[in-house]
Amino acid sequence: MTFNPKADIGGGKTSRRGRNAGIAVGGGLGVLAIVLLGSFLGVDLSGLIGGGGGAPAAEDSSLEECRTGQDANERIDCRMKGAAASLDAYWAEASPSIGLDYVQPQGFVLFDQAVSTGCGNASSATGPFYCPPDQTIYIDTSFYDQLEQRFGAEGGPLAEMYVVAHEWGHHIQNIAGVLDSTRDGETGPTSNAVRVELQADCFAGAWAGAAATTEDPNGNTFLQPITPDEYRQAIDAAAAVGDDRIQEATQGQVTPHTFSHGTSEQRVRWFAAGYDEGVGSCNTFQVSGDQL
Ligand SMILES: [Zn+2]
């Protein structure tokens, strides 16, 4: 059990778009968007650009069945919706401490195989991503199978929610102006790209650290206290998507000058920093390269 069974997860903007679902593509597909589209894993970006969306698909109504923490404990889509509700509540509370006026993401979309977004068309191969132009987070939950099978992570509910929390962190960076102010197209171990990603991991940790005390509108906590096992699984997921680990697996060698997300060790360390010390510790742009 991860969610408090009584927690109210009914609100929020979580929606679902099926295969071939389309929305009007607005805004340009900028360099930033391309970088961030692969922002979680930095893998295959093929299948992204081009093509408009098809006709808008009817929204699946089954997410409306996700009302309580109990539902979130039983169903992956409800768990995603519950994570979004928890993240919204957390950031509404935590944002003032970093001088930020919190604004919810415009959308949180669960998709199946392919989706048309404000950043162009995306497929499941893209991995979870945040699209700045439409301020929306996109996740195909089949990614969690990949995370286990392809990247060797152990999985588990908190590991899944870490992924959502990381992308939510990019939204925070977007409304804080961090994405705009640090965009330079560089990669490498101390690049802004890596600092952006490690900060998003730290933000995810900060949410996780406060998740068991973050409350729904009725005063029920969203999550139960995180168990050592769950924490370990979240850490394990962060490690699984480190640049070094992925490069070792996909190209047989590690090339630090192409790092865009940070090493396994860094991703784990910054998640842990946020978890232990809160959002104020997520100063990845202030520390020197050897402290990153
Ligand atoms: Zn990212």
PDB file of C-alpha atoms and ligand atoms in Angstrom:
ATOM      1  CA  MET A   1       0.000   0.000   0.000  1.00  0.00           C
ATOM      2  CA  THR A   2       1.324   3.369  -0.913  1.00  0.00           C
ATOM      3  CA  PHE A   3      -1.629   5.743  -1.017  1.00  0.00           C
ATOM      4  CA  ASN A   4      -3.778   6.436   1.951  1.00  0.00           C
ATOM      5  CA  PRO A   5      -6.933   4.555   0.863  1.00  0.00           C
ATOM      6  CA  LYS A   6      -9.090   7.476   1.965  1.00  0.00           C
ATOM      7  CA  ALA A   7      -7.201  10.118   0.015  1.00  0.00           C
ATOM      8  CA  ASP A   8      -9.254  12.121  -2.453  1.00  0.00           C
ATOM      9  CA  ILE A   9      -7.615  11.961  -5.889  1.00  0.00           C
ATOM     10  CA  GLY A  10     -10.726  12.943  -7.826  1.00  0.00           C
ATOM     11  CA  GLY A  11      -9.690  16.410  -8.975  1.00  0.00           C
ATOM     12  CA  GLY A  12      -6.925  17.560 -11.254  1.00  0.00           C
ATOM     13  CA  LYS A  13      -6.331  17.676 -14.967  1.00  0.00           C
ATOM     14  CA  THR A  14      -5.235  14.134 -15.676  1.00  0.00           C
ATOM     15  CA  SER A  15      -6.586  12.966 -19.000  1.00  0.00           C
ATOM     16  CA  ARG A  16      -6.039  10.161 -21.441  1.00  0.00           C
ATOM     17  CA  ARG A  17      -5.512  10.203 -25.173  1.00  0.00           C
ATOM     18  CA  GLY A  18      -5.676   7.068 -27.193  1.00  0.00           C
ATOM     19  CA  ARG A  19      -3.688   6.030 -30.184  1.00  0.00           C
ATOM     20  CA  ASN A  20      -3.977   8.453 -33.050  1.00  0.00           C
ATOM     21  CA  ALA A  21      -5.508  10.965 -30.744  1.00  0.00           C
ATOM     22  CA  GLY A  22      -4.654  14.426 -31.841  1.00  0.00           C
ATOM     23  CA  ILE A  23      -4.722  17.955 -30.699  1.00  0.00           C
ATOM     24  CA  ALA A  24      -3.997  21.056 -32.660  1.00  0.00           C
ATOM     25  CA  VAL A  25      -0.261  21.495 -32.739  1.00  0.00           C
ATOM     26  CA  GLY A  26       0.531  24.966 -31.583  1.00  0.00           C
ATOM     27  CA  GLY A  27       3.844  26.722 -31.255  1.00  0.00           C
ATOM     28  CA  GLY A  28       7.077  25.789 -32.855  1.00  0.00           C
ATOM     29  CA  LEU A  29       9.175  22.787 -32.163  1.00  0.00           C
ATOM     30  CA  GLY A  30      12.119  24.641 -30.704  1.00  0.00           C
ATOM     31  CA  VAL A  31      15.483  23.296 -29.754  1.00  0.00           C
ATOM     32  CA  LEU A  32      14.464  23.367 -26.143  1.00  0.00           C
ATOM     33  CA  ALA A  33      11.436  21.300 -26.885  1.00  0.00           C
ATOM     34  CA  ILE A  34      13.525  18.689 -28.652  1.00  0.00           C
ATOM     35  CA  VAL A  35      15.948  18.484 -25.771  1.00  0.00           C
ATOM     36  CA  LEU A  36      13.189  18.209 -23.256  1.00  0.00           C
ATOM     37  CA  LEU A  37      11.176  15.760 -25.251  1.00  0.00           C
ATOM     38  CA  GLY A  38      13.924  13.297 -24.606  1.00  0.00           C
ATOM     39  CA  SER A  39      14.486  14.795 -21.264  1.00  0.00           C
ATOM     40  CA  PHE A  40      13.827  11.854 -19.064  1.00  0.00           C
ATOM     41  CA  LEU A  41      15.954   9.333 -20.860  1.00  0.00           C
ATOM     42  CA  GLY A  42      17.561  11.196 -23.674  1.00  0.00           C
ATOM     43  CA  VAL A  43      16.863   8.303 -25.971  1.00  0.00           C
ATOM     44  CA  ASP A  44      15.226   7.765 -29.309  1.00  0.00           C
ATOM     45  CA  LEU A  45      13.722  10.947 -30.612  1.00  0.00           C
ATOM     46  CA  SER A  46      12.713   9.430 -33.916  1.00  0.00           C
ATOM     47  CA  GLY A  47       9.059   9.576 -34.643  1.00  0.00           C
ATOM     48  CA  LEU A  48       8.733  12.968 -33.127  1.00  0.00           C
ATOM     49  CA  ILE A  49       8.735  15.733 -35.612  1.00  0.00           C
ATOM     50  CA  GLY A  50       6.254  16.232 -38.367  1.00  0.00           C
ATOM     51  CA  GLY A  51       2.726  15.281 -39.124  1.00  0.00           C
ATOM     52  CA  GLY A  52      -0.271  16.962 -37.684  1.00  0.00           C
ATOM     53  CA  GLY A  53      -2.607  15.241 -35.340  1.00  0.00           C
ATOM     54  CA  GLY A  54      -5.636  13.355 -36.490  1.00  0.00           C
ATOM     55  CA  ALA A  55      -9.110  14.093 -35.338  1.00  0.00           C
ATOM     56  CA  PRO A  56      -9.429  14.650 -31.632  1.00  0.00           C
ATOM     57  CA  ALA A  57     -10.278  11.408 -29.915  1.00  0.00           C
ATOM     58  CA  ALA A  58     -12.931  11.117 -27.302  1.00  0.00           C
ATOM     59  CA  GLU A  59     -11.510  11.293 -23.823  1.00  0.00           C
ATOM     60  CA  ASP A  60     -11.552   7.989 -22.052  1.00  0.00           C
ATOM     61  CA  SER A  61     -13.884   8.298 -19.146  1.00  0.00           C
ATOM     62  CA  SER A  62     -12.345   5.532 -17.075  1.00  0.00           C
ATOM     63  CA  LEU A  63     -10.079   7.961 -15.262  1.00  0.00           C
ATOM     64  CA  GLU A  64     -13.215   9.307 -13.682  1.00  0.00           C
ATOM     65  CA  GLU A  65     -13.359   6.025 -11.809  1.00  0.00           C
ATOM     66  CA  CYS A  66     -10.155   7.039 -10.045  1.00  0.00           C
ATOM     67  CA  ARG A  67     -11.470   8.751  -6.963  1.00  0.00           C
ATOM     68  CA  THR A  68      -9.611   7.488  -3.921  1.00  0.00           C
ATOM     69  CA  GLY A  69      -6.198   6.390  -2.759  1.00  0.00           C
ATOM     70  CA  GLN A  70      -7.597   2.889  -2.750  1.00  0.00           C
ATOM     71  CA  ASP A  71      -8.122   3.166  -6.513  1.00  0.00           C
ATOM     72  CA  ALA A  72      -4.569   4.491  -6.873  1.00  0.00           C
ATOM     73  CA  ASN A  73      -3.226   1.463  -5.032  1.00  0.00           C
ATOM     74  CA  GLU A  74      -5.021  -0.863  -7.406  1.00  0.00           C
ATOM     75  CA  ARG A  75      -4.652   0.708 -10.843  1.00  0.00           C
ATOM     76  CA  ILE A  76      -1.692   2.242 -12.607  1.00  0.00           C
ATOM     77  CA  ASP A  77      -3.754   4.972 -14.305  1.00  0.00           C
ATOM     78  CA  CYS A  78      -5.334   5.898 -10.995  1.00  0.00           C
ATOM     79  CA  ARG A  79      -1.867   5.914  -9.440  1.00  0.00           C
ATOM     80  CA  MET A  80      -0.745   8.432 -12.039  1.00  0.00           C
ATOM     81  CA  LYS A  81      -3.791  10.570 -11.316  1.00  0.00           C
ATOM     82  CA  GLY A  82      -3.106  10.276  -7.602  1.00  0.00           C
ATOM     83  CA  ALA A  83       0.528  11.251  -8.081  1.00  0.00           C
ATOM     84  CA  ALA A  84      -0.608  14.332  -9.991  1.00  0.00           C
ATOM     85  CA  ALA A  85      -3.017  15.311  -7.213  1.00  0.00           C
ATOM     86  CA  SER A  86      -0.272  14.870  -4.632  1.00  0.00           C
ATOM     87  CA  LEU A  87       2.258  16.840  -6.691  1.00  0.00           C
ATOM     88  CA  ASP A  88      -0.186  19.685  -7.219  1.00  0.00           C
ATOM     89  CA  ALA A  89      -0.853  19.933  -3.504  1.00  0.00           C
ATOM     90  CA  TYR A  90       2.833  19.692  -2.657  1.00  0.00           C
ATOM     91  CA  TRP A  91       3.933  22.409  -5.051  1.00  0.00           C
ATOM     92  CA  ALA A  92       1.108  24.736  -4.078  1.00  0.00           C
ATOM     93  CA  GLU A  93       2.529  24.528  -0.576  1.00  0.00           C
ATOM     94  CA  ALA A  94       6.263  24.446  -1.305  1.00  0.00           C
ATOM     95  CA  SER A  95       6.519  27.019  -4.082  1.00  0.00           C
ATOM     96  CA  PRO A  96       6.431  30.152  -1.907  1.00  0.00           C
ATOM     97  CA  SER A  97       9.533  28.901  -0.075  1.00  0.00           C
ATOM     98  CA  ILE A  98      11.498  29.293  -3.288  1.00  0.00           C
ATOM     99  CA  GLY A  99       9.766  32.516  -4.243  1.00  0.00           C
ATOM    100  CA  LEU A 100       7.611  30.902  -6.874  1.00  0.00           C
ATOM    101  CA  ASP A 101       3.992  31.522  -7.670  1.00  0.00           C
ATOM    102  CA  TYR A 102       2.784  28.015  -8.471  1.00  0.00           C
ATOM    103  CA  VAL A 103       0.677  27.452 -11.541  1.00  0.00           C
ATOM    104  CA  GLN A 104      -0.555  23.949 -12.348  1.00  0.00           C
ATOM    105  CA  PRO A 105       0.591  22.286 -15.544  1.00  0.00           C
ATOM    106  CA  GLN A 106      -1.935  22.814 -18.320  1.00  0.00           C
ATOM    107  CA  GLY A 107      -2.353  19.082 -18.616  1.00  0.00           C
ATOM    108  CA  PHE A 108      -1.148  15.679 -17.521  1.00  0.00           C
ATOM    109  CA  VAL A 109      -1.769  13.252 -20.341  1.00  0.00           C
ATOM    110  CA  LEU A 110      -1.615   9.474 -20.246  1.00  0.00           C
ATOM    111  CA  PHE A 111      -1.238   8.265 -23.789  1.00  0.00           C
ATOM    112  CA  ASP A 112      -1.030   5.005 -25.640  1.00  0.00           C
ATOM    113  CA  GLN A 113       1.706   4.573 -28.272  1.00  0.00           C
ATOM    114  CA  ALA A 114       1.461   7.954 -29.963  1.00  0.00           C
ATOM    115  CA  VAL A 115       0.327  11.428 -29.145  1.00  0.00           C
ATOM    116  CA  SER A 116       0.282  14.814 -30.785  1.00  0.00           C
ATOM    117  CA  THR A 117       1.534  17.602 -28.559  1.00  0.00           C
ATOM    118  CA  GLY A 118       2.479  21.256 -28.549  1.00  0.00           C
ATOM    119  CA  CYS A 119       6.024  19.999 -29.192  1.00  0.00           C
ATOM    120  CA  GLY A 120       5.157  17.796 -32.139  1.00  0.00           C
ATOM    121  CA  ASN A 121       4.206  14.153 -32.362  1.00  0.00           C
ATOM    122  CA  ALA A 122       5.604  11.787 -29.779  1.00  0.00           C
ATOM    123  CA  SER A 123       5.679   8.038 -29.478  1.00  0.00           C
ATOM    124  CA  SER A 124       6.169   5.714 -26.561  1.00  0.00           C
ATOM    125  CA  ALA A 125       9.838   5.482 -27.536  1.00  0.00           C
ATOM    126  CA  THR A 126      10.261   9.088 -26.468  1.00  0.00           C
ATOM    127  CA  GLY A 127       9.761   8.175 -22.855  1.00  0.00           C
ATOM    128  CA  PRO A 128       7.904  10.426 -20.451  1.00  0.00           C
ATOM    129  CA  PHE A 129       8.379  14.111 -21.168  1.00  0.00           C
ATOM    130  CA  TYR A 130       7.330  17.616 -20.383  1.00  0.00           C
ATOM    131  CA  CYS A 131       6.462  19.930 -23.256  1.00  0.00           C
ATOM    132  CA  PRO A 132       7.130  23.567 -22.309  1.00  0.00           C
ATOM    133  CA  PRO A 133       5.029  25.241 -25.026  1.00  0.00           C
ATOM    134  CA  ASP A 134       1.836  23.566 -23.880  1.00  0.00           C
ATOM    135  CA  GLN A 135       2.973  23.156 -20.269  1.00  0.00           C
ATOM    136  CA  THR A 136       1.847  19.556 -20.317  1.00  0.00           C
ATOM    137  CA  ILE A 137       3.348  16.299 -19.057  1.00  0.00           C
ATOM    138  CA  TYR A 138       2.989  13.216 -21.260  1.00  0.00           C
ATOM    139  CA  ILE A 139       3.414   9.639 -20.106  1.00  0.00           C
ATOM    140  CA  ASP A 140       2.773   6.319 -21.761  1.00  0.00           C
ATOM    141  CA  THR A 141       2.600   4.041 -18.761  1.00  0.00           C
ATOM    142  CA  SER A 142       4.071   1.184 -20.789  1.00  0.00           C
ATOM    143  CA  PHE A 143       7.343   3.037 -20.133  1.00  0.00           C
ATOM    144  CA  TYR A 144       7.366   1.479 -16.689  1.00  0.00           C
ATOM    145  CA  ASP A 145       7.705  -1.962 -18.260  1.00  0.00           C
ATOM    146  CA  GLN A 146      10.640  -0.623 -20.263  1.00  0.00           C
ATOM    147  CA  LEU A 147      12.182   0.866 -17.180  1.00  0.00           C
ATOM    148  CA  GLU A 148      12.287  -2.603 -15.714  1.00  0.00           C
ATOM    149  CA  GLN A 149      13.005  -4.680 -18.795  1.00  0.00           C
ATOM    150  CA  ARG A 150      15.310  -2.413 -20.764  1.00  0.00           C
ATOM    151  CA  PHE A 151      16.928  -0.378 -18.036  1.00  0.00           C
ATOM    152  CA  GLY A 152      16.910  -3.029 -15.339  1.00  0.00           C
ATOM    153  CA  ALA A 153      15.106  -1.060 -12.672  1.00  0.00           C
ATOM    154  CA  GLU A 154      13.223  -2.896  -9.991  1.00  0.00           C
ATOM    155  CA  GLY A 155      10.018  -0.905 -10.407  1.00  0.00           C
ATOM    156  CA  GLY A 156       7.365  -0.339  -7.770  1.00  0.00           C
ATOM    157  CA  PRO A 157       4.835   2.420  -7.093  1.00  0.00           C
ATOM    158  CA  LEU A 158       7.248   5.043  -5.813  1.00  0.00           C
ATOM    159  CA  ALA A 159       9.612   4.412  -8.712  1.00  0.00           C
ATOM    160  CA  GLU A 160       6.701   5.079 -11.077  1.00  0.00           C
ATOM    161  CA  MET A 161       5.745   8.215  -9.246  1.00  0.00           C
ATOM    162  CA  TYR A 162       9.342   9.419  -9.217  1.00  0.00           C
ATOM    163  CA  VAL A 163       9.066   9.611 -13.000  1.00  0.00           C
ATOM    164  CA  VAL A 164       5.962  11.787 -12.756  1.00  0.00           C
ATOM    165  CA  ALA A 165       7.558  13.940 -10.078  1.00  0.00           C
ATOM    166  CA  HIS A 166      10.672  14.437 -12.216  1.00  0.00           C
ATOM    167  CA  GLU A 167       8.599  15.693 -15.142  1.00  0.00           C
ATOM    168  CA  TRP A 168       6.613  17.881 -12.770  1.00  0.00           C
ATOM    169  CA  GLY A 169       9.963  19.293 -11.745  1.00  0.00           C
ATOM    170  CA  HIS A 170      10.513  20.433 -15.334  1.00  0.00           C
ATOM    171  CA  HIS A 171       7.198  22.246 -15.164  1.00  0.00           C
ATOM    172  CA  ILE A 172       8.357  24.014 -12.017  1.00  0.00           C
ATOM    173  CA  GLN A 173      11.555  24.975 -13.837  1.00  0.00           C
ATOM    174  CA  ASN A 174       9.514  26.239 -16.754  1.00  0.00           C
ATOM    175  CA  ILE A 175       7.275  28.539 -14.739  1.00  0.00           C
ATOM    176  CA  ALA A 176      10.306  29.660 -12.718  1.00  0.00           C
ATOM    177  CA  GLY A 177      12.058  30.695 -15.926  1.00  0.00           C
ATOM    178  CA  VAL A 178      14.924  28.261 -15.373  1.00  0.00           C
ATOM    179  CA  LEU A 179      14.427  26.464 -18.659  1.00  0.00           C
ATOM    180  CA  ASP A 180      14.536  29.678 -20.644  1.00  0.00           C
ATOM    181  CA  SER A 181      17.457  31.198 -18.807  1.00  0.00           C
ATOM    182  CA  THR A 182      19.717  28.139 -18.954  1.00  0.00           C
ATOM    183  CA  ARG A 183      19.081  26.945 -22.470  1.00  0.00           C
ATOM    184  CA  ASP A 184      22.370  26.848 -24.372  1.00  0.00           C
ATOM    185  CA  GLY A 185      22.314  23.541 -26.231  1.00  0.00           C
ATOM    186  CA  GLU A 186      25.463  22.292 -24.485  1.00  0.00           C
ATOM    187  CA  THR A 187      25.995  18.825 -23.086  1.00  0.00           C
ATOM    188  CA  GLY A 188      28.661  17.446 -20.771  1.00  0.00           C
ATOM    189  CA  PRO A 189      29.127  16.559 -17.099  1.00  0.00           C
ATOM    190  CA  THR A 190      28.714  20.117 -15.791  1.00  0.00           C
ATOM    191  CA  SER A 191      26.449  21.467 -18.523  1.00  0.00           C
ATOM    192  CA  ASN A 192      23.240  23.349 -17.897  1.00  0.00           C
ATOM    193  CA  ALA A 193      21.396  20.397 -19.408  1.00  0.00           C
ATOM    194  CA  VAL A 194      22.714  18.138 -16.656  1.00  0.00           C
ATOM    195  CA  ARG A 195      22.010  20.764 -14.002  1.00  0.00           C
ATOM    196  CA  VAL A 196      18.422  21.046 -15.232  1.00  0.00           C
ATOM    197  CA  GLU A 197      17.955  17.284 -15.006  1.00  0.00           C
ATOM    198  CA  LEU A 198      19.559  16.891 -11.597  1.00  0.00           C
ATOM    199  CA  GLN A 199      17.437  19.724 -10.256  1.00  0.00           C
ATOM    200  CA  ALA A 200      14.327  17.940 -11.542  1.00  0.00           C
ATOM    201  CA  ASP A 201      15.507  14.815  -9.704  1.00  0.00           C
ATOM    202  CA  CYS A 202      16.021  16.895  -6.569  1.00  0.00           C
ATOM    203  CA  PHE A 203      12.532  18.365  -6.937  1.00  0.00           C
ATOM    204  CA  ALA A 204      11.186  14.824  -7.269  1.00  0.00           C
ATOM    205  CA  GLY A 205      12.999  13.885  -4.072  1.00  0.00           C
ATOM    206  CA  ALA A 206      11.620  16.938  -2.288  1.00  0.00           C
ATOM    207  CA  TRP A 207       8.092  15.899  -3.212  1.00  0.00           C
ATOM    208  CA  ALA A 208       8.740  12.308  -2.091  1.00  0.00           C
ATOM    209  CA  GLY A 209      10.173  13.510   1.208  1.00  0.00           C
ATOM    210  CA  ALA A 210       7.025  15.502   1.921  1.00  0.00           C
ATOM    211  CA  ALA A 211       4.538  13.174   0.248  1.00  0.00           C
ATOM    212  CA  ALA A 212       3.449  11.412   3.413  1.00  0.00           C
ATOM    213  CA  THR A 213       2.526  14.721   5.051  1.00  0.00           C
ATOM    214  CA  THR A 214       0.944  16.402   2.031  1.00  0.00           C
ATOM    215  CA  GLU A 215      -2.820  16.493   2.431  1.00  0.00           C
ATOM    216  CA  ASP A 216      -5.863  16.442   0.197  1.00  0.00           C
ATOM    217  CA  PRO A 217      -8.592  19.087   0.598  1.00  0.00           C
ATOM    218  CA  ASN A 218     -10.210  16.984   3.336  1.00  0.00           C
ATOM    219  CA  GLY A 219      -7.065  16.829   5.420  1.00  0.00           C
ATOM    220  CA  ASN A 220      -6.221  13.224   4.591  1.00  0.00           C
ATOM    221  CA  THR A 221      -2.629  12.591   3.591  1.00  0.00           C
ATOM    222  CA  PHE A 222      -2.199  11.407   0.028  1.00  0.00           C
ATOM    223  CA  LEU A 223       0.489   8.863   0.754  1.00  0.00           C
ATOM    224  CA  GLN A 224       1.376   6.633   3.596  1.00  0.00           C
ATOM    225  CA  PRO A 225       4.880   6.919   5.017  1.00  0.00           C
ATOM    226  CA  ILE A 226       7.393   5.724   2.475  1.00  0.00           C
ATOM    227  CA  THR A 227       8.877   2.374   3.400  1.00  0.00           C
ATOM    228  CA  PRO A 228      12.601   1.614   3.080  1.00  0.00           C
ATOM    229  CA  ASP A 229      11.749  -0.744   0.230  1.00  0.00           C
ATOM    230  CA  GLU A 230       9.828   1.907  -1.679  1.00  0.00           C
ATOM    231  CA  TYR A 231      12.583   4.441  -1.168  1.00  0.00           C
ATOM    232  CA  ARG A 232      15.141   1.982  -2.426  1.00  0.00           C
ATOM    233  CA  GLN A 233      13.042   1.331  -5.524  1.00  0.00           C
ATOM    234  CA  ALA A 234      12.819   5.046  -6.301  1.00  0.00           C
ATOM    235  CA  ILE A 235      16.579   5.406  -5.911  1.00  0.00           C
ATOM    236  CA  ASP A 236      17.045   2.361  -8.076  1.00  0.00           C
ATOM    237  CA  ALA A 237      14.917   3.922 -10.833  1.00  0.00           C
ATOM    238  CA  ALA A 238      16.945   7.148 -10.679  1.00  0.00           C
ATOM    239  CA  ALA A 239      20.144   5.136 -11.000  1.00  0.00           C
ATOM    240  CA  ALA A 240      18.778   3.123 -13.911  1.00  0.00           C
ATOM    241  CA  VAL A 241      18.399   6.241 -16.053  1.00  0.00           C
ATOM    242  CA  GLY A 242      21.828   7.728 -15.403  1.00  0.00           C
ATOM    243  CA  ASP A 243      23.735   8.762 -18.520  1.00  0.00           C
ATOM    244  CA  ASP A 244      26.665   6.489 -17.716  1.00  0.00           C
ATOM    245  CA  ARG A 245      24.498   3.443 -17.127  1.00  0.00           C
ATOM    246  CA  ILE A 246      22.476   4.020 -20.295  1.00  0.00           C
ATOM    247  CA  GLN A 247      25.551   4.709 -22.429  1.00  0.00           C
ATOM    248  CA  GLU A 248      27.290   1.645 -21.112  1.00  0.00           C
ATOM    249  CA  ALA A 249      24.253  -0.414 -22.039  1.00  0.00           C
ATOM    250  CA  THR A 250      23.529   1.148 -25.414  1.00  0.00           C
ATOM    251  CA  GLN A 251      26.937   2.076 -26.818  1.00  0.00           C
ATOM    252  CA  GLY A 252      29.248  -0.087 -24.755  1.00  0.00           C
ATOM    253  CA  GLN A 253      31.222   2.876 -23.460  1.00  0.00           C
ATOM    254  CA  VAL A 254      30.720   6.032 -21.486  1.00  0.00           C
ATOM    255  CA  THR A 255      31.233   9.393 -23.198  1.00  0.00           C
ATOM    256  CA  PRO A 256      30.906  12.135 -20.569  1.00  0.00           C
ATOM    257  CA  HIS A 257      30.976  15.015 -23.055  1.00  0.00           C
ATOM    258  CA  THR A 258      27.572  13.890 -24.300  1.00  0.00           C
ATOM    259  CA  PHE A 259      26.027  13.670 -20.839  1.00  0.00           C
ATOM    260  CA  SER A 260      22.662  15.392 -20.668  1.00  0.00           C
ATOM    261  CA  HIS A 261      21.084  13.981 -17.522  1.00  0.00           C
ATOM    262  CA  GLY A 262      23.852  13.172 -15.067  1.00  0.00           C
ATOM    263  CA  THR A 263      25.348   9.924 -13.902  1.00  0.00           C
ATOM    264  CA  SER A 264      23.518   7.298 -11.891  1.00  0.00           C
ATOM    265  CA  GLU A 265      25.406   8.395  -8.794  1.00  0.00           C
ATOM    266  CA  GLN A 266      24.458  12.053  -9.323  1.00  0.00           C
ATOM    267  CA  ARG A 267      20.806  11.342 -10.003  1.00  0.00           C
ATOM    268  CA  VAL A 268      20.524   9.275  -6.845  1.00  0.00           C
ATOM    269  CA  ARG A 269      22.414  11.858  -4.786  1.00  0.00           C
ATOM    270  CA  TRP A 270      20.276  14.795  -5.891  1.00  0.00           C
ATOM    271  CA  PHE A 271      17.054  12.850  -5.390  1.00  0.00           C
ATOM    272  CA  ALA A 272      18.260  12.036  -1.888  1.00  0.00           C
ATOM    273  CA  ALA A 273      19.215  15.676  -1.225  1.00  0.00           C
ATOM    274  CA  GLY A 274      15.704  16.811  -2.071  1.00  0.00           C
ATOM    275  CA  TYR A 275      14.205  13.979  -0.056  1.00  0.00           C
ATOM    276  CA  ASP A 276      16.264  14.741   3.041  1.00  0.00           C
ATOM    277  CA  GLU A 277      16.548  18.511   2.913  1.00  0.00           C
ATOM    278  CA  GLY A 278      13.639  19.749   0.847  1.00  0.00           C
ATOM    279  CA  VAL A 279      13.302  21.962  -2.165  1.00  0.00           C
ATOM    280  CA  GLY A 280      15.692  24.600  -0.837  1.00  0.00           C
ATOM    281  CA  SER A 281      18.581  22.185  -1.339  1.00  0.00           C
ATOM    282  CA  CYS A 282      18.014  21.853  -5.085  1.00  0.00           C
ATOM    283  CA  ASN A 283      20.664  24.413  -6.004  1.00  0.00           C
ATOM    284  CA  THR A 284      22.201  22.565  -8.897  1.00  0.00           C
ATOM    285  CA  PHE A 285      23.000  25.825 -10.683  1.00  0.00           C
ATOM    286  CA  GLN A 286      24.889  27.249  -7.731  1.00  0.00           C
ATOM    287  CA  VAL A 287      27.291  24.421  -6.981  1.00  0.00           C
ATOM    288  CA  SER A 288      30.634  24.062  -8.725  1.00  0.00           C
ATOM    289  CA  GLY A 289      31.210  21.289 -11.201  1.00  0.00           C
ATOM    290  CA  ASP A 290      32.950  18.993  -8.755  1.00  0.00           C
ATOM    291  CA  GLN A 291      30.084  19.305  -6.278  1.00  0.00           C
ATOM    292  CA  LEU A 292      27.440  18.642  -8.870  1.00  0.00           C
TER     293      LEU A 292
HETATM  294 ZN    ZN B   1      14.149  15.349 -17.295  1.00  0.00          ZN
END
